[in-house]
Coordinates of C-alpha atoms and ligand atoms in Angstrom, one line a residue:
X1026 CA -29.7 -4.2 22.1
X1027 CA -28.4 -2.0 19.8
X1028 CA -25.5 -2.6 17.3
X1029 CA -23.8 0.0 15.6
X1030 CA -22.9 -0.3 12.5
X1031 CA -19.5 1.6 10.8
X1032 CA -20.7 2.3 7.1
X1033 CA -22.7 4.9 5.8
X1034 CA -24.9 2.9 3.3
X1035 CA -28.2 1.5 5.1
X1036 CA -28.3 -2.2 5.1
X1037 CA -31.1 -4.0 3.8
X1038 CA -32.5 -7.4 2.7
X1039 CA -31.7 -10.2 4.4
X1040 CA -28.7 -9.5 7.4
X1041 CA -27.1 -12.5 8.5
X1042 CA -25.8 -11.9 12.1
X1043 CA -22.3 -13.8 12.9
X1044 CA -21.1 -14.1 16.3
X1045 CA -17.6 -13.8 16.4
X1046 CA -14.6 -14.0 19.3
X1047 CA -17.8 -12.3 21.1
X1048 CA -18.4 -9.7 18.5
X1049 CA -21.6 -9.4 17.1
X1050 CA -21.2 -9.6 12.6
X1051 CA -23.6 -8.0 10.5
X1052 CA -23.6 -9.1 7.1
X1053 CA -25.9 -7.9 4.3
X1054 CA -25.5 -7.8 0.3
X1055 CA -24.8 -4.3 -1.2
X1056 CA -26.5 -4.3 -4.8
X1057 CA -23.0 -2.7 -6.6
X1058 CA -25.2 -1.1 -9.6
X1059 CA -27.2 1.1 -6.8
X1060 CA -23.2 2.4 -5.5
X1061 CA -22.6 2.9 -9.2
X1062 CA -25.4 5.4 -9.6
X1063 CA -25.2 7.0 -6.4
X1064 CA -21.1 7.5 -6.1
X1065 CA -18.9 10.3 -6.7
X1066 CA -18.4 10.5 -10.6
X1067 CA -14.6 9.9 -11.6
X1068 CA -12.2 12.7 -12.8
X1069 CA -12.0 12.9 -16.7
X1070 CA -7.8 13.0 -16.9
X1071 CA -5.1 10.4 -17.1
X1072 CA -3.4 10.0 -14.1
X1073 CA -0.4 7.5 -13.0
X1074 CA 0.2 6.3 -10.0
X1075 CA 3.0 5.0 -8.0
X1076 CA 2.9 2.6 -4.4
X1077 CA 5.2 4.4 -2.0
X1078 CA 6.0 3.3 1.5
X1079 CA 5.4 6.6 3.6
X1080 CA 1.6 6.7 1.6
X1081 CA -1.0 4.9 -0.2
X1082 CA -0.1 6.6 -3.1
X1083 CA 1.7 9.4 -5.3
X1084 CA -0.1 10.5 -8.9
X1085 CA 1.5 11.9 -11.4
X1086 CA 0.5 15.2 -9.9
X1087 CA 3.0 14.6 -7.2
X1088 CA 0.2 14.8 -4.8
X1089 CA 0.6 12.2 -2.2
X1090 CA -2.1 9.8 -1.2
X1091 CA -2.9 8.2 2.1
X1092 CA 0.1 9.8 3.9
X1093 CA -0.7 8.3 7.3
X1094 CA 0.3 5.0 5.9
X1095 CA 3.6 4.8 7.1
X1096 CA 3.2 5.7 10.5
X1097 CA 0.5 3.2 10.5
X1098 CA 3.2 0.6 8.9
X1099 CA 6.0 1.7 11.8
X1100 CA 3.9 1.9 15.1
X1101 CA 2.3 -1.6 13.9
X1102 CA 5.3 -3.1 13.3
X1103 CA 7.0 -2.0 16.4
X1104 CA 4.1 -3.4 18.2
X1105 CA 4.2 -6.5 17.5
X1106 CA 8.0 -7.2 17.3
X1107 CA 7.6 -6.0 21.3
X1108 CA 4.7 -8.2 21.5
X1109 CA 6.2 -11.5 19.9
X1110 CA 9.1 -11.4 21.6
X1111 CA 7.2 -10.8 25.2
X1112 CA 5.4 -14.1 23.9
X1113 CA 8.4 -15.7 23.1
X1114 CA 9.9 -15.6 26.7
X1115 CA 6.2 -16.5 28.0
X1116 CA 6.1 -19.3 26.2
X1117 CA 9.7 -20.5 27.4
X1118 CA 8.6 -19.7 30.8
X1119 CA 5.4 -22.3 30.1
X1120 CA 7.8 -25.2 28.6
X1121 CA 10.0 -25.0 31.2
X1122 CA 7.4 -25.3 34.1
X1123 CA 5.8 -28.1 31.5
X1124 CA 9.2 -29.7 31.2
X1125 CA 9.3 -29.5 35.7
X1126 CA 6.3 -31.2 35.7
X1127 CA 4.5 -28.7 36.7
X1128 CA 1.5 -29.1 34.5
X1129 CA -1.3 -26.5 36.4
X1130 CA 1.0 -24.2 36.2
X1131 CA 1.8 -23.9 32.8
X1132 CA -2.0 -24.8 31.7
X1133 CA -2.0 -21.4 33.8
X1134 CA 0.1 -19.7 32.1
X1135 CA -1.0 -20.5 28.4
X1136 CA -4.4 -19.8 29.3
X1137 CA -3.9 -16.5 30.9
X1138 CA -1.2 -14.8 29.3
X1139 CA -0.6 -16.8 25.7
X1140 CA -4.5 -16.0 24.7
X1141 CA -4.7 -14.6 20.8
X1142 CA -8.3 -13.0 21.3
X1143 CA -7.6 -9.9 22.1
X1144 CA -4.5 -9.5 20.0
X1145 CA -6.3 -10.6 16.9
X1146 CA -9.6 -7.9 17.7
X1147 CA -6.5 -5.3 17.8
X1148 CA -5.0 -6.9 15.1
X1149 CA -8.3 -6.7 12.6
X1150 CA -9.1 -2.9 13.7
X1151 CA -5.5 -2.2 12.6
X1152 CA -6.8 -4.1 9.3
X1153 CA -9.7 -1.8 9.3
X1154 CA -7.9 1.9 9.8
X1155 CA -5.2 0.5 7.0
X1156 CA -8.1 -0.2 4.5
X1157 CA -9.8 3.1 5.2
X1158 CA -7.2 5.2 4.3
X1159 CA -6.3 3.1 1.5
X1160 CA -9.8 3.3 -0.2
X1161 CA -9.8 6.7 1.0
X1162 CA -6.6 7.7 -0.8
X1163 CA -7.4 5.4 -4.3
X1164 CA -10.9 7.9 -3.9
X1165 CA -9.0 10.8 -4.1
X1166 CA -7.0 9.7 -7.3
X1167 CA -10.7 8.4 -8.6
X1168 CA -12.2 12.4 -7.9
X1169 CA -9.7 13.5 -10.7
X1170 CA -9.4 10.0 -13.3
X1171 CA -10.8 8.7 -15.7
X1172 CA -7.6 6.1 -16.7
X1173 CA -5.3 5.1 -13.8
X1174 CA -2.5 4.1 -14.8
X1175 CA -0.4 1.8 -12.2
X1176 CA 1.9 -1.6 -11.7
X1177 CA 0.1 -4.7 -11.0
X1178 CA 0.2 -4.8 -7.2
X1179 CA -0.8 -8.5 -7.3
X1180 CA 1.7 -9.8 -8.4
X1181 CA 4.0 -9.7 -4.7
X1182 CA 0.6 -10.2 -2.8
X1183 CA 1.4 -12.4 -0.1
X1184 CA -0.9 -12.8 2.4
X1185 CA -1.0 -11.2 6.2
X1186 CA 0.6 -14.3 8.6
X1187 CA 0.5 -13.8 12.1
X1188 CA 3.7 -15.0 12.9
X1189 CA 7.5 -15.4 11.9
X1190 CA 10.1 -13.1 10.6
X1191 CA 10.4 -9.3 8.9
X1192 CA 6.7 -8.0 10.4
X1193 CA 8.0 -5.2 8.2
X1194 CA 7.7 -6.6 5.3
X1195 CA 4.7 -8.6 5.8
X1196 CA 2.6 -6.3 6.6
X1197 CA 3.8 -3.8 4.0
X1198 CA 2.7 -6.5 1.6
X1199 CA -0.8 -7.2 2.6
X1200 CA -1.0 -3.5 2.8
X1201 CA 0.4 -3.8 -1.0
X1202 CA -2.7 -6.5 -2.0
X1203 CA -5.1 -4.0 -0.1
X1204 CA -4.1 -1.0 -2.4
X1205 CA -4.4 -3.3 -5.0
X1206 CA -8.2 -4.4 -4.6
X1207 CA -9.0 -1.3 -3.7
X1208 CA -7.9 -0.1 -7.0
X1209 CA -9.7 -2.3 -8.7
X1210 CA -13.1 -2.1 -6.5
X1211 CA -13.2 1.7 -6.9
X1212 CA -12.0 2.2 -10.2
X1213 CA -14.4 -0.3 -11.2
X1214 CA -17.8 1.0 -9.0
X1215 CA -16.7 5.0 -9.9
X1216 CA -16.5 4.0 -13.5
X1217 CA -12.7 4.6 -14.4
X1218 CA -10.8 2.4 -16.1
X1219 CA -7.7 0.8 -14.6
X1220 CA -4.7 0.3 -16.9
X1221 CA -2.4 -2.2 -15.4
X1222 CA 1.3 -1.1 -16.5
X1223 CA 4.8 -2.9 -17.1
X1224 CA 6.5 -1.5 -13.8
X1225 CA 9.7 -3.3 -14.7
X1226 CA 12.8 -0.4 -14.3
X1227 CA 10.2 2.9 -14.5
X1228 CA 12.0 4.5 -10.8
X1229 CA 15.6 5.4 -12.1
X1230 CA 13.5 7.6 -15.5
X1231 CA 13.7 10.8 -15.0
X1232 CA 10.5 11.9 -16.9
X1233 CA 12.2 15.1 -18.0
X1234 CA 14.7 13.6 -20.7
X1235 CA 14.1 10.2 -20.4
X1236 CA 17.5 9.6 -18.8
X1237 CA 18.6 7.3 -16.0
X1238 CA 18.7 9.7 -13.4
X1239 CA 20.7 9.6 -9.8
X1240 CA 19.4 8.3 -6.4
X1241 CA 19.8 10.0 -3.4
X1242 CA 17.2 9.2 -0.8
X1243 CA 13.5 9.8 -1.9
X1244 CA 15.2 12.3 -4.5
X1245 CA 16.2 11.1 -8.5
X1246 CA 18.5 13.8 -10.1
X1247 CA 18.5 14.3 -13.7
X1248 CA 22.1 14.8 -15.1
X1249 CA 21.1 16.5 -18.7
X1250 CA 18.8 19.4 -17.4
X1251 CA 19.5 19.5 -13.9
X1252 CA 16.1 18.6 -12.6
X1253 CA 15.5 17.1 -9.1
X1254 CA 12.4 14.9 -8.7
X1255 CA 10.3 13.3 -6.1
X1256 CA 11.3 9.5 -7.2
X1257 CA 7.9 8.1 -6.3
X1258 CA 6.5 11.1 -8.6
X1259 CA 8.4 9.9 -11.2
X1260 CA 7.4 7.0 -11.3
X1261 CA 3.7 7.8 -11.2
X1262 CA 4.6 9.6 -14.6
X1263 CA 6.7 6.8 -15.9
X1264 CA 3.8 4.5 -14.9
X1265 CA 1.3 7.1 -17.6
X1266 CA 3.7 7.3 -19.9
X1267 CA 4.0 3.1 -20.5
X1268 CA -0.1 3.5 -20.9
X1269 CA 0.1 2.2 -24.8
X1270 CA 4.1 2.2 -24.9
X1271 CA 4.3 -0.1 -28.5
X1272 CA 8.0 -1.3 -27.2
X1273 CA 6.6 -2.0 -23.6
X1274 CA 3.9 -3.8 -22.4
X1275 CA 2.7 -5.3 -19.6
X1276 CA 4.2 -9.4 -20.7
X1277 CA 7.6 -7.5 -21.5
X1278 CA 10.0 -9.5 -19.7
X1279 CA 12.6 -7.2 -17.0
X1280 CA 15.5 -7.8 -19.6
X1281 CA 14.4 -6.4 -22.7
X1282 CA 12.7 -3.6 -20.7
X1283 CA 15.9 -2.6 -19.1
X1284 CA 17.1 -2.6 -22.4
X1285 CA 15.0 -0.9 -23.9
X1286 CA 14.9 2.0 -21.6
X1287 CA 18.8 2.5 -21.5
X1288 CA 18.8 2.6 -25.3
X1289 CA 16.7 5.6 -24.5
X1290 CA 18.2 6.8 -22.3
X1291 CA 21.6 7.0 -25.1
X1292 CA 19.2 8.8 -27.6
X1293 CA 20.3 12.8 -27.8
X1294 CA 17.8 14.8 -24.7
X1295 CA 16.3 16.8 -27.5
X1296 CA 14.6 14.3 -29.3
X1297 CA 12.3 12.6 -26.4
X1298 CA 12.5 16.0 -23.7
X1299 CA 8.8 16.4 -22.8
X1300 CA 8.8 20.4 -22.4
X1301 CA 5.4 20.4 -20.7
X1302 CA 5.8 18.0 -17.8
X1303 CA 6.1 19.5 -14.3
X1304 CA 9.0 18.6 -12.5
X1305 CA 8.4 18.0 -8.4
X1306 CA 8.1 21.7 -6.7
X1307 CA 10.4 20.8 -3.3
X1308 CA 7.7 22.5 -0.2
X1309 CA 10.4 23.0 2.7
X1310 CA 8.3 21.9 5.3
X1311 CA 7.1 18.6 3.6
X1312 CA 10.8 17.4 1.8
X1313 CA 12.1 17.5 6.0
X1314 CA 9.3 15.9 6.9
X1315 CA 9.6 12.7 4.0
X1316 CA 13.0 12.9 4.9
X1317 CA 12.2 11.9 8.6
X1318 CA 10.1 9.2 7.7
X1319 CA 12.4 7.8 4.7
X1320 CA 15.2 7.4 7.5
X1321 CA 13.5 5.8 9.8
Ligands
ZN1186 ZN1 16.0 15.6 -18.0

């Protein structure tokens, strides 16, 4: 019998075969030290990242990574909503049959139409695709970065429960957890430093003037110098600015962060403006595509 492996690392040492849901899982250990030496080297820059909804990450250069994520989330969420509604209907048919004493019929429906094996296999395939997309996106960031500044994404982490309302939010929360995991493990393996920063009140700030910008859609307008930022790009730069910020540490409470940000915004623009910053360059095709995704 041949067992195909979905890995580029040749398994060695003791292999454990696990039979689950008529699938064979091959489990083996990889020496993390040998991975580090053979892995591609990390970059030498300091990069901030922001977790978006339509992509895995946007970095402080304005580059979007893992842009397939939005479509992966939308299609899976739509699929699950339809399937869940269908299952609820079938379940009520089975319950009616049972109430009417038709136990054989009820059992048959439960057995044939309410099984979970196919659904669970599809779900784990989807999860694997999201993980691959996420890890690839994080690797692309680490290619550039000796230091990555990111908010602590594990703070809002929730497990992937299978039922319940708000499929969208649960899937998004789960992918956030995968991003947190990928950031920690890839940066450790490739030798870049992951610095977790306070994310409170970072997104309304325009990096050009440190003022509070005006948000419209995914754009953030600076009312002082009139520069327009892509909101996730601005948030990624703000994350990077928070590394070593003496006033805003990861443990500074939200309200105090808000007060500090507002005080800084009230200062004269020439005290805080950073002429070295490059605002978002708008490519027409990209913006129209992004706004379609956001409007969904
Ligand atoms: Zn400005």
